[in-house]
Short mmCIF file of C-alpha atoms in Angstrom, two decimals:
data_model
loop_
_atom_site.label_atom_id
_atom_site.label_comp_id
_atom_site.label_asym_id
_atom_site.label_seq_id
_atom_site.Cartn_x
_atom_site.Cartn_y
_atom_site.Cartn_z
CA GLU A 110 -29.25 1.25 -17.26
CA PRO A 111 -27.89 3.64 -14.62
CA GLU A 112 -24.65 2.58 -13.04
CA VAL A 113 -22.24 3.42 -10.25
CA THR A 114 -19.05 5.02 -11.56
CA GLN A 115 -15.71 5.12 -9.78
CA THR A 116 -12.60 7.15 -10.51
CA PRO A 117 -9.76 6.66 -10.96
CA SER A 118 -9.60 3.03 -12.05
CA HIS A 119 -6.05 2.77 -10.70
CA GLN A 120 -4.35 4.97 -8.11
CA VAL A 121 -0.69 4.73 -7.18
CA THR A 122 0.36 6.60 -4.04
CA GLN A 123 3.43 6.82 -1.88
CA MET A 124 3.11 5.46 1.64
CA GLY A 125 2.17 8.18 4.08
CA GLN A 126 0.32 10.26 1.53
CA GLU A 127 -3.39 10.98 1.42
CA VAL A 128 -5.62 9.52 -1.26
CA ILE A 129 -9.22 10.24 -2.26
CA LEU A 130 -11.28 7.66 -4.10
CA ARG A 131 -14.33 8.99 -5.88
CA CYS A 132 -17.69 7.45 -6.61
CA VAL A 133 -20.85 8.67 -8.28
CA PRO A 134 -23.74 6.51 -7.06
CA ILE A 135 -26.97 6.00 -8.96
CA SER A 136 -28.90 9.25 -8.70
CA ASN A 137 -32.03 8.18 -6.79
CA HIS A 138 -30.18 5.88 -4.38
CA LEU A 139 -30.13 6.68 -0.69
CA TYR A 140 -27.71 4.18 0.85
CA PHE A 141 -24.02 4.15 0.07
CA TYR A 142 -21.20 1.74 0.88
CA TRP A 143 -17.50 1.18 0.51
CA TYR A 144 -15.94 -2.28 0.40
CA ARG A 145 -12.41 -3.40 -0.24
CA GLN A 146 -10.83 -6.54 -1.59
CA ILE A 147 -7.19 -7.28 -0.87
CA LEU A 148 -5.70 -9.38 -3.65
CA GLY A 149 -6.67 -13.00 -3.20
CA GLN A 150 -8.99 -12.32 -0.27
CA LYS A 151 -12.70 -11.80 0.21
CA VAL A 152 -14.60 -8.57 -0.33
CA GLU A 153 -14.85 -6.82 3.06
CA PHE A 154 -17.29 -4.19 4.28
CA LEU A 155 -15.77 -0.86 5.25
CA VAL A 156 -18.56 1.62 5.85
CA SER A 157 -22.19 2.42 5.18
CA PHE A 158 -23.57 5.93 4.79
CA TYR A 159 -27.15 7.15 4.94
CA ASN A 160 -28.82 10.49 5.46
CA ASN A 161 -25.46 12.25 5.37
CA GLU A 162 -23.86 10.29 8.14
CA ILE A 163 -22.05 7.03 8.76
CA SER A 164 -24.52 4.37 9.81
CA GLU A 165 -22.01 1.59 10.39
CA LYS A 166 -18.28 1.04 10.03
CA SER A 167 -16.04 -1.97 10.34
CA GLU A 168 -12.86 -2.39 12.35
CA ILE A 169 -10.90 -1.75 9.16
CA PHE A 170 -12.33 1.77 8.99
CA ASP A 171 -9.97 3.37 11.49
CA ASP A 172 -9.26 7.05 12.16
CA ARG A 173 -7.35 7.39 8.89
CA PHE A 174 -10.48 6.73 6.87
CA SER A 175 -13.30 9.15 6.22
CA VAL A 176 -16.23 9.42 3.84
CA GLU A 177 -18.09 12.38 2.51
CA ARG A 178 -20.96 13.19 0.20
CA PRO A 179 -20.11 16.83 -0.45
CA ASP A 180 -22.49 17.80 -3.22
CA GLY A 181 -25.34 15.32 -3.34
CA SER A 182 -23.84 13.36 -6.20
CA ASN A 183 -20.28 12.33 -5.33
CA PHE A 184 -19.43 9.93 -2.53
CA THR A 185 -15.76 9.94 -1.58
CA LEU A 186 -13.48 7.77 0.52
CA LYS A 187 -10.40 9.49 1.91
CA ILE A 188 -7.49 7.62 3.41
CA ARG A 189 -4.86 9.66 5.28
CA SER A 190 -1.35 8.49 6.10
CA THR A 191 -1.65 5.53 3.77
CA LYS A 192 0.02 2.24 4.66
CA LEU A 193 1.27 -0.59 2.49
CA GLU A 194 -1.59 -2.76 3.76
CA ASP A 195 -4.13 -0.31 2.33
CA SER A 196 -3.29 -1.66 -1.12
CA ALA A 197 -6.49 -3.25 -2.40
CA MET A 198 -9.38 -2.91 -4.81
CA TYR A 199 -11.97 -0.53 -3.37
CA PHE A 200 -15.59 -0.88 -4.44
CA CYS A 201 -18.32 1.68 -4.02
CA ALA A 202 -21.94 0.52 -3.92
CA SER A 203 -25.32 2.15 -3.64
CA ARG A 204 -28.84 1.01 -2.94
CA GLU A 205 -32.16 2.63 -3.63
CA GLY A 206 -34.09 1.96 -0.44
CA SER A 207 -34.46 -0.23 2.57
CA GLY A 208 -35.26 -3.90 2.72
CA GLY A 209 -33.94 -6.45 0.29
CA GLN A 210 -33.12 -4.13 -2.57
CA PRO A 211 -29.72 -5.15 -3.91
CA GLN A 212 -26.61 -3.04 -3.91
CA HIS A 213 -25.21 -1.84 -7.22
CA PHE A 214 -21.43 -1.84 -7.47
CA GLY A 215 -18.93 0.23 -9.39
CA ASP A 216 -16.01 -1.31 -11.26
CA GLY A 217 -13.64 -0.46 -8.42
CA THR A 218 -10.46 1.53 -7.90
CA ARG A 219 -7.24 -0.41 -7.58
CA LEU A 220 -5.14 1.36 -4.95
CA SER A 221 -1.44 0.60 -4.91
CA ILE A 222 0.63 1.98 -2.03
CA LEU A 223 4.37 2.05 -2.68
CA ALA B 127 -22.61 -11.88 13.29
CA GLN B 128 -22.76 -13.49 9.90
CA SER B 129 -20.31 -15.56 7.88
CA VAL B 130 -20.37 -17.05 4.41
CA THR B 131 -18.43 -20.08 3.21
CA GLN B 132 -17.73 -20.91 -0.39
CA LEU B 133 -15.82 -24.14 -0.17
CA ASP B 134 -14.71 -24.30 -3.79
CA SER B 135 -12.15 -21.68 -4.74
CA GLN B 136 -11.97 -22.89 -8.33
CA VAL B 137 -14.34 -25.00 -10.41
CA PRO B 138 -13.29 -26.13 -13.89
CA VAL B 139 -16.09 -27.51 -16.05
CA PHE B 140 -16.51 -28.35 -19.71
CA GLU B 141 -18.83 -26.33 -21.89
CA GLU B 142 -22.45 -27.53 -21.88
CA ALA B 143 -21.90 -29.48 -18.66
CA PRO B 144 -23.87 -28.69 -15.50
CA VAL B 145 -22.28 -26.87 -12.59
CA GLU B 146 -23.04 -26.23 -8.94
CA LEU B 147 -21.27 -23.58 -6.89
CA ARG B 148 -21.75 -24.08 -3.21
CA CYS B 149 -22.53 -21.46 -0.59
CA ASN B 150 -23.22 -21.98 3.09
CA TYR B 151 -23.87 -19.27 5.61
CA SER B 152 -24.11 -18.77 9.33
CA SER B 153 -26.20 -16.09 10.97
CA SER B 154 -27.95 -15.44 14.26
CA VAL B 155 -30.48 -13.16 12.52
CA SER B 156 -32.61 -13.35 9.41
CA VAL B 157 -30.72 -12.63 6.20
CA TYR B 158 -31.26 -11.93 2.56
CA LEU B 159 -29.06 -13.92 0.17
CA PHE B 160 -27.39 -12.87 -3.06
CA TRP B 161 -25.16 -14.17 -5.79
CA TYR B 162 -22.94 -11.72 -7.65
CA VAL B 163 -20.73 -12.34 -10.67
CA GLN B 164 -17.49 -10.53 -11.44
CA TYR B 165 -16.02 -10.62 -14.92
CA PRO B 166 -12.34 -9.64 -15.34
CA ASN B 167 -11.68 -5.96 -14.67
CA GLN B 168 -15.31 -5.29 -13.87
CA GLY B 169 -17.37 -4.70 -10.77
CA LEU B 170 -19.80 -7.03 -9.07
CA GLN B 171 -23.03 -7.64 -10.94
CA LEU B 172 -26.13 -9.02 -9.30
CA LEU B 173 -27.00 -12.48 -10.56
CA LEU B 174 -29.93 -13.32 -8.32
CA LYS B 175 -31.34 -12.80 -4.87
CA TYR B 176 -33.48 -14.52 -2.29
CA LEU B 177 -35.61 -12.32 -0.07
CA SER B 178 -38.59 -14.48 0.85
CA GLY B 179 -41.20 -16.75 -0.66
CA SER B 180 -40.29 -19.47 -3.14
CA THR B 181 -36.98 -21.01 -2.21
CA LEU B 182 -35.94 -21.43 -5.85
CA VAL B 183 -34.87 -18.25 -7.60
CA GLU B 184 -33.80 -17.89 -11.20
CA SER B 185 -31.77 -15.42 -13.23
CA ILE B 186 -32.35 -14.37 -16.81
CA ASN B 187 -29.24 -16.16 -18.08
CA GLY B 188 -30.10 -19.67 -16.90
CA PHE B 189 -28.65 -19.72 -13.39
CA GLU B 190 -30.77 -20.73 -10.43
CA ALA B 191 -30.21 -20.97 -6.70
CA GLU B 192 -32.13 -22.72 -3.99
CA PHE B 193 -32.42 -21.47 -0.44
CA ASN B 194 -32.31 -24.28 2.08
CA LYS B 195 -32.97 -22.96 5.56
CA SER B 196 -32.29 -26.19 7.40
CA GLN B 197 -28.90 -26.60 5.75
CA THR B 198 -28.25 -22.84 5.69
CA SER B 199 -27.24 -23.10 2.07
CA PHE B 200 -27.82 -21.13 -1.12
CA HIS B 201 -26.12 -23.14 -3.86
CA LEU B 202 -25.94 -21.79 -7.40
CA ARG B 203 -26.60 -24.09 -10.34
CA LYS B 204 -26.69 -24.00 -14.10
CA PRO B 205 -27.70 -27.05 -16.18
CA SER B 206 -25.48 -26.17 -19.15
CA VAL B 207 -22.62 -23.66 -18.98
CA HIS B 208 -21.12 -21.54 -21.74
CA ILE B 209 -17.63 -20.22 -22.24
CA SER B 210 -19.00 -16.77 -21.43
CA ASP B 211 -19.91 -17.91 -17.91
CA THR B 212 -16.22 -17.94 -17.01
CA ALA B 213 -16.00 -15.49 -14.12
CA GLU B 214 -15.76 -15.24 -10.35
CA TYR B 215 -18.95 -15.81 -8.39
CA PHE B 216 -19.57 -14.37 -4.94
CA CYS B 217 -22.21 -15.39 -2.48
CA ALA B 218 -23.30 -12.71 -0.01
CA VAL B 219 -25.73 -12.30 2.87
CA SER B 220 -27.27 -9.20 4.31
CA PRO B 221 -29.17 -8.84 7.58
CA THR B 222 -32.83 -8.02 7.03
CA SER B 223 -32.55 -4.92 9.20
CA GLY B 224 -30.01 -2.26 10.05
CA THR B 225 -27.59 -1.08 7.37
CA TYR B 226 -28.08 -4.10 5.08
CA LYS B 227 -24.33 -4.39 4.66
CA TYR B 228 -23.08 -7.39 2.74
CA ILE B 229 -20.94 -10.18 4.12
CA PHE B 230 -19.26 -11.97 1.26
CA GLY B 231 -17.83 -15.41 0.76
CA THR B 232 -14.34 -15.80 -0.62
CA GLY B 233 -15.59 -16.36 -4.14
CA THR B 234 -15.50 -19.27 -6.59
CA ARG B 235 -13.65 -18.94 -9.86
CA LEU B 236 -15.63 -20.79 -12.55
CA LYS B 237 -13.57 -21.72 -15.58
CA VAL B 238 -15.51 -23.15 -18.51
CA LEU B 239 -13.39 -25.26 -20.83
CA ALA B 240 -14.03 -25.81 -24.55
#
């Protein structure tokens, strides 16, 4: 069964540095998402991406965050000037089409900011 | 706006006993409802979904959930649990239009005891 893959599984970065989290969604999917889960808290929506542009973003997704789908297969989340509070598990998800089709999630990248 | 409440953060239950994991939601618009399961060090896996039609939905591994519109609930049940069901369970809602982003509950950690 096709799956969403995320790399790396764990990323350690110094505060203030830039980090790129990578995701390969399922190949025929059209809608892409990033979520994050701070340890002990709920999974929170960050951003949705469709037709090569952001369709919705949350308040968490400030100017330091950006997403890109550079080559039709990868879907990346970049965080500039990282802060301690960016430490979390980041999940990528994709969905085939509109309506009630469920999102498929990757195993996540644990981001630790030191 | 939508919100999801999972009142039980942890549920211990003995093997072969029944279990119910509660989920209540609030929304000013129509929503789809989902249950996801997360095993240790893995991503979120779809367990079951309610889109429309019959209010009782079932998964292939014996779980079921019932949509109750009047009580705005979508509780998850299993008549007889196994050790392998030990995991974290997340309830989520998604608006039926727009970006279909998920709003998650805080999760319920199910621990099945031998």
